[in-house]
Short mmCIF file of N, CA and C in Angstrom, two decimals:
data_model
loop_
_atom_site.label_atom_id
_atom_site.label_comp_id
_atom_site.label_asym_id
_atom_site.label_seq_id
_atom_site.Cartn_x
_atom_site.Cartn_y
_atom_site.Cartn_z
N MET A 1 1.02 -1.19 19.42
CA MET A 1 0.05 -0.23 18.87
C MET A 1 -1.28 -0.40 19.61
N ARG A 2 -1.94 0.71 19.80
CA ARG A 2 -3.25 0.69 20.45
C ARG A 2 -4.27 0.04 19.52
N ILE A 3 -5.24 -0.64 20.14
CA ILE A 3 -6.31 -1.29 19.38
C ILE A 3 -7.63 -0.88 20.03
N GLN A 4 -8.59 -0.48 19.18
CA GLN A 4 -9.90 -0.07 19.67
C GLN A 4 -10.99 -0.68 18.80
N TRP A 5 -12.21 -0.66 19.30
CA TRP A 5 -13.37 -1.19 18.58
C TRP A 5 -14.64 -0.66 19.21
N ASP A 6 -15.73 -0.87 18.51
CA ASP A 6 -17.06 -0.57 19.03
C ASP A 6 -17.46 -1.76 19.92
N GLU A 7 -17.73 -1.50 21.18
CA GLU A 7 -18.02 -2.58 22.13
C GLU A 7 -19.28 -3.36 21.77
N ASN A 8 -20.30 -2.69 21.24
CA ASN A 8 -21.52 -3.41 20.84
C ASN A 8 -21.22 -4.37 19.68
N LYS A 9 -20.38 -3.95 18.74
CA LYS A 9 -20.00 -4.81 17.62
C LYS A 9 -19.17 -5.99 18.13
N ARG A 10 -18.26 -5.75 19.07
CA ARG A 10 -17.46 -6.83 19.65
C ARG A 10 -18.36 -7.89 20.28
N LYS A 11 -19.34 -7.45 21.05
CA LYS A 11 -20.27 -8.39 21.70
C LYS A 11 -21.07 -9.17 20.67
N TYR A 12 -21.51 -8.50 19.61
CA TYR A 12 -22.28 -9.16 18.55
C TYR A 12 -21.44 -10.24 17.87
N VAL A 13 -20.21 -9.91 17.47
CA VAL A 13 -19.34 -10.87 16.79
C VAL A 13 -18.97 -12.02 17.74
N LEU A 14 -18.75 -11.71 19.00
CA LEU A 14 -18.44 -12.74 19.98
C LEU A 14 -19.61 -13.71 20.12
N GLU A 15 -20.82 -13.19 20.18
CA GLU A 15 -22.01 -14.03 20.32
C GLU A 15 -22.28 -14.84 19.06
N LYS A 16 -22.20 -14.21 17.89
CA LYS A 16 -22.56 -14.87 16.63
C LYS A 16 -21.46 -15.77 16.07
N ARG A 17 -20.18 -15.38 16.26
CA ARG A 17 -19.07 -16.11 15.63
C ARG A 17 -18.08 -16.70 16.62
N GLY A 18 -18.23 -16.35 17.88
CA GLY A 18 -17.31 -16.86 18.89
C GLY A 18 -15.92 -16.27 18.80
N ILE A 19 -15.81 -15.07 18.27
CA ILE A 19 -14.51 -14.41 18.10
C ILE A 19 -14.51 -13.11 18.89
N ASP A 20 -13.50 -12.96 19.73
CA ASP A 20 -13.36 -11.75 20.53
C ASP A 20 -12.36 -10.83 19.84
N PHE A 21 -12.75 -9.58 19.60
CA PHE A 21 -11.85 -8.61 18.96
C PHE A 21 -10.54 -8.47 19.75
N ALA A 22 -10.59 -8.65 21.06
CA ALA A 22 -9.39 -8.49 21.88
C ALA A 22 -8.32 -9.52 21.52
N LYS A 23 -8.68 -10.60 20.88
CA LYS A 23 -7.71 -11.64 20.52
C LYS A 23 -6.83 -11.24 19.34
N ILE A 24 -7.11 -10.11 18.72
CA ILE A 24 -6.25 -9.65 17.62
C ILE A 24 -4.83 -9.42 18.14
N ASN A 25 -4.69 -9.13 19.43
CA ASN A 25 -3.35 -8.98 20.01
C ASN A 25 -2.50 -10.22 19.78
N GLU A 26 -3.09 -11.41 20.00
CA GLU A 26 -2.38 -12.67 19.78
C GLU A 26 -1.92 -12.77 18.33
N LEU A 27 -2.84 -12.48 17.44
CA LEU A 27 -2.58 -12.59 16.00
C LEU A 27 -1.40 -11.73 15.57
N LEU A 28 -1.29 -10.55 16.12
CA LEU A 28 -0.25 -9.61 15.69
C LEU A 28 1.15 -9.99 16.15
N TYR A 29 1.25 -10.93 17.08
CA TYR A 29 2.56 -11.39 17.55
C TYR A 29 3.04 -12.66 16.86
N LEU A 30 2.24 -13.19 15.96
CA LEU A 30 2.58 -14.38 15.19
C LEU A 30 2.62 -14.00 13.72
N PRO A 31 3.14 -14.87 12.85
CA PRO A 31 3.11 -14.54 11.41
C PRO A 31 1.67 -14.31 10.94
N TYR A 32 1.49 -13.23 10.19
CA TYR A 32 0.18 -12.93 9.62
C TYR A 32 0.37 -12.26 8.27
N ILE A 33 -0.70 -12.24 7.50
CA ILE A 33 -0.67 -11.53 6.22
C ILE A 33 -1.67 -10.38 6.28
N GLU A 34 -1.39 -9.36 5.49
CA GLU A 34 -2.25 -8.18 5.47
C GLU A 34 -2.35 -7.68 4.04
N ASP A 35 -3.56 -7.35 3.63
CA ASP A 35 -3.75 -6.72 2.33
C ASP A 35 -4.88 -5.71 2.41
N GLN A 36 -4.89 -4.79 1.48
CA GLN A 36 -5.92 -3.75 1.48
C GLN A 36 -7.18 -4.30 0.82
N ARG A 37 -8.32 -4.10 1.46
CA ARG A 37 -9.59 -4.61 0.96
C ARG A 37 -10.45 -3.52 0.35
N ASN A 38 -10.45 -2.35 0.94
CA ASN A 38 -11.26 -1.23 0.46
C ASN A 38 -10.42 0.03 0.45
N GLU A 39 -10.77 0.91 -0.47
CA GLU A 39 -10.08 2.20 -0.50
C GLU A 39 -10.86 3.29 0.23
N GLU A 40 -12.18 3.18 0.26
CA GLU A 40 -12.99 4.21 0.91
C GLU A 40 -14.13 3.55 1.67
N PRO A 41 -14.07 3.35 2.96
CA PRO A 41 -12.94 3.73 3.80
C PRO A 41 -11.77 2.77 3.58
N GLU A 42 -10.58 3.24 3.89
CA GLU A 42 -9.39 2.43 3.70
C GLU A 42 -9.36 1.33 4.76
N GLN A 43 -9.60 0.10 4.30
CA GLN A 43 -9.66 -1.04 5.21
C GLN A 43 -8.69 -2.12 4.77
N TYR A 44 -8.22 -2.87 5.76
CA TYR A 44 -7.25 -3.93 5.51
C TYR A 44 -7.76 -5.24 6.09
N ARG A 45 -7.39 -6.33 5.41
CA ARG A 45 -7.70 -7.68 5.89
C ARG A 45 -6.43 -8.24 6.50
N ILE A 46 -6.54 -8.75 7.71
CA ILE A 46 -5.42 -9.41 8.37
C ILE A 46 -5.83 -10.85 8.64
N ILE A 47 -4.98 -11.79 8.22
CA ILE A 47 -5.23 -13.21 8.43
C ILE A 47 -4.08 -13.78 9.25
N GLY A 48 -4.42 -14.45 10.34
CA GLY A 48 -3.41 -15.07 11.18
C GLY A 48 -4.06 -15.88 12.29
N PHE A 49 -3.22 -16.44 13.14
CA PHE A 49 -3.71 -17.31 14.21
C PHE A 49 -3.99 -16.56 15.49
N ALA A 50 -5.15 -16.85 16.07
CA ALA A 50 -5.55 -16.37 17.39
C ALA A 50 -6.35 -17.50 18.03
N GLU A 51 -6.08 -17.76 19.29
CA GLU A 51 -6.74 -18.86 20.01
C GLU A 51 -6.58 -20.19 19.28
N GLY A 52 -5.45 -20.36 18.60
CA GLY A 52 -5.17 -21.62 17.92
C GLY A 52 -5.93 -21.85 16.62
N ARG A 53 -6.65 -20.84 16.14
CA ARG A 53 -7.42 -20.95 14.90
C ARG A 53 -7.04 -19.83 13.96
N LEU A 54 -7.16 -20.10 12.67
CA LEU A 54 -6.89 -19.08 11.68
C LEU A 54 -8.09 -18.14 11.59
N MET A 55 -7.85 -16.86 11.83
CA MET A 55 -8.91 -15.85 11.87
C MET A 55 -8.64 -14.76 10.84
N THR A 56 -9.71 -14.12 10.41
CA THR A 56 -9.61 -12.97 9.52
C THR A 56 -10.25 -11.77 10.20
N TYR A 57 -9.50 -10.69 10.26
CA TYR A 57 -9.98 -9.44 10.84
C TYR A 57 -9.97 -8.37 9.76
N ILE A 58 -10.97 -7.52 9.77
CA ILE A 58 -10.97 -6.32 8.93
C ILE A 58 -10.69 -5.15 9.87
N ILE A 59 -9.67 -4.37 9.49
CA ILE A 59 -9.25 -3.26 10.36
C ILE A 59 -9.10 -1.97 9.56
N GLU A 60 -9.03 -0.89 10.27
CA GLU A 60 -8.67 0.42 9.71
C GLU A 60 -7.57 0.99 10.57
N TYR A 61 -6.65 1.71 9.95
CA TYR A 61 -5.64 2.46 10.70
C TYR A 61 -6.19 3.87 10.85
N ARG A 62 -6.38 4.28 12.08
CA ARG A 62 -6.94 5.60 12.38
C ARG A 62 -5.95 6.41 13.20
N HIS A 63 -6.22 7.71 13.30
CA HIS A 63 -5.38 8.62 14.07
C HIS A 63 -6.25 9.46 14.99
N ASP A 64 -5.70 9.74 16.16
CA ASP A 64 -6.33 10.69 17.07
C ASP A 64 -5.22 11.56 17.67
N GLU A 65 -5.53 12.29 18.73
CA GLU A 65 -4.55 13.20 19.31
C GLU A 65 -3.34 12.49 19.90
N VAL A 66 -3.46 11.21 20.20
CA VAL A 66 -2.35 10.44 20.75
C VAL A 66 -1.48 9.84 19.65
N GLY A 67 -2.08 9.55 18.50
CA GLY A 67 -1.35 8.95 17.39
C GLY A 67 -2.17 7.90 16.67
N GLU A 68 -1.49 7.00 16.00
CA GLU A 68 -2.16 5.98 15.20
C GLU A 68 -2.62 4.82 16.09
N TYR A 69 -3.75 4.24 15.68
CA TYR A 69 -4.25 3.05 16.36
C TYR A 69 -4.99 2.18 15.35
N ILE A 70 -5.20 0.92 15.72
CA ILE A 70 -5.95 -0.02 14.89
C ILE A 70 -7.40 0.01 15.35
N TRP A 71 -8.30 0.17 14.39
CA TRP A 71 -9.74 0.09 14.65
C TRP A 71 -10.23 -1.23 14.07
N VAL A 72 -10.76 -2.12 14.92
CA VAL A 72 -11.26 -3.41 14.46
C VAL A 72 -12.70 -3.22 13.97
N VAL A 73 -12.93 -3.60 12.71
CA VAL A 73 -14.26 -3.46 12.10
C VAL A 73 -15.08 -4.72 12.33
N THR A 74 -14.50 -5.89 12.01
CA THR A 74 -15.18 -7.16 12.18
C THR A 74 -14.16 -8.29 12.11
N ALA A 75 -14.63 -9.51 12.36
CA ALA A 75 -13.75 -10.68 12.32
C ALA A 75 -14.58 -11.93 12.06
N TRP A 76 -13.93 -12.95 11.49
CA TRP A 76 -14.57 -14.24 11.25
C TRP A 76 -13.51 -15.32 11.18
N HIS A 77 -13.96 -16.58 11.23
CA HIS A 77 -13.05 -17.71 11.03
C HIS A 77 -12.69 -17.72 9.55
N SER A 78 -11.41 -17.83 9.25
CA SER A 78 -10.94 -17.72 7.87
C SER A 78 -11.59 -18.76 6.96
N THR A 79 -11.90 -18.33 5.75
CA THR A 79 -12.47 -19.23 4.75
C THR A 79 -11.37 -20.13 4.19
N THR A 80 -11.77 -21.11 3.41
CA THR A 80 -10.81 -22.01 2.77
C THR A 80 -9.85 -21.21 1.88
N GLN A 81 -10.36 -20.26 1.13
CA GLN A 81 -9.50 -19.44 0.27
C GLN A 81 -8.54 -18.61 1.11
N GLU A 82 -9.01 -18.06 2.20
CA GLU A 82 -8.13 -17.27 3.07
C GLU A 82 -7.05 -18.16 3.69
N GLN A 83 -7.40 -19.41 4.01
CA GLN A 83 -6.40 -20.35 4.52
C GLN A 83 -5.32 -20.60 3.47
N ARG A 84 -5.74 -20.77 2.22
CA ARG A 84 -4.78 -20.97 1.12
C ARG A 84 -3.88 -19.74 0.96
N ASP A 85 -4.49 -18.57 1.01
CA ASP A 85 -3.72 -17.32 0.89
C ASP A 85 -2.67 -17.23 2.01
N TYR A 86 -3.07 -17.56 3.21
CA TYR A 86 -2.17 -17.50 4.35
C TYR A 86 -1.01 -18.49 4.16
N GLU A 87 -1.34 -19.71 3.80
CA GLU A 87 -0.31 -20.74 3.62
C GLU A 87 0.66 -20.35 2.51
N GLN A 88 0.14 -19.82 1.42
CA GLN A 88 0.99 -19.42 0.31
C GLN A 88 1.92 -18.29 0.70
N GLU A 89 1.41 -17.30 1.41
CA GLU A 89 2.20 -16.11 1.76
C GLU A 89 3.19 -16.34 2.90
N THR A 90 2.91 -17.32 3.77
CA THR A 90 3.78 -17.53 4.92
C THR A 90 4.74 -18.69 4.72
N ARG A 91 4.69 -19.34 3.58
CA ARG A 91 5.65 -20.43 3.29
C ARG A 91 7.06 -19.88 3.23
N ILE A 92 7.95 -20.61 3.82
CA ILE A 92 9.36 -20.19 3.78
C ILE A 92 10.09 -20.94 2.68
#
């Protein structure tokens, strides 16, 4: 799936939190959890590993003339509660 973001926001998050939006690709190929965070706009929280660390991304599923794509809103290093949520949901 295509992934897009606002480049100024990516640079800001990279500078302030050390997280690159482009690393969401790594996260999507490993086990991750996803839940809906907001209804308007419809946003989802994705928690999973990128660059060897547990990260949380807020995304939106958007559509254009080509089809659906992921819009990255923001990202941060997962909180303790998010780590617990991830561990609970990914336990086999």
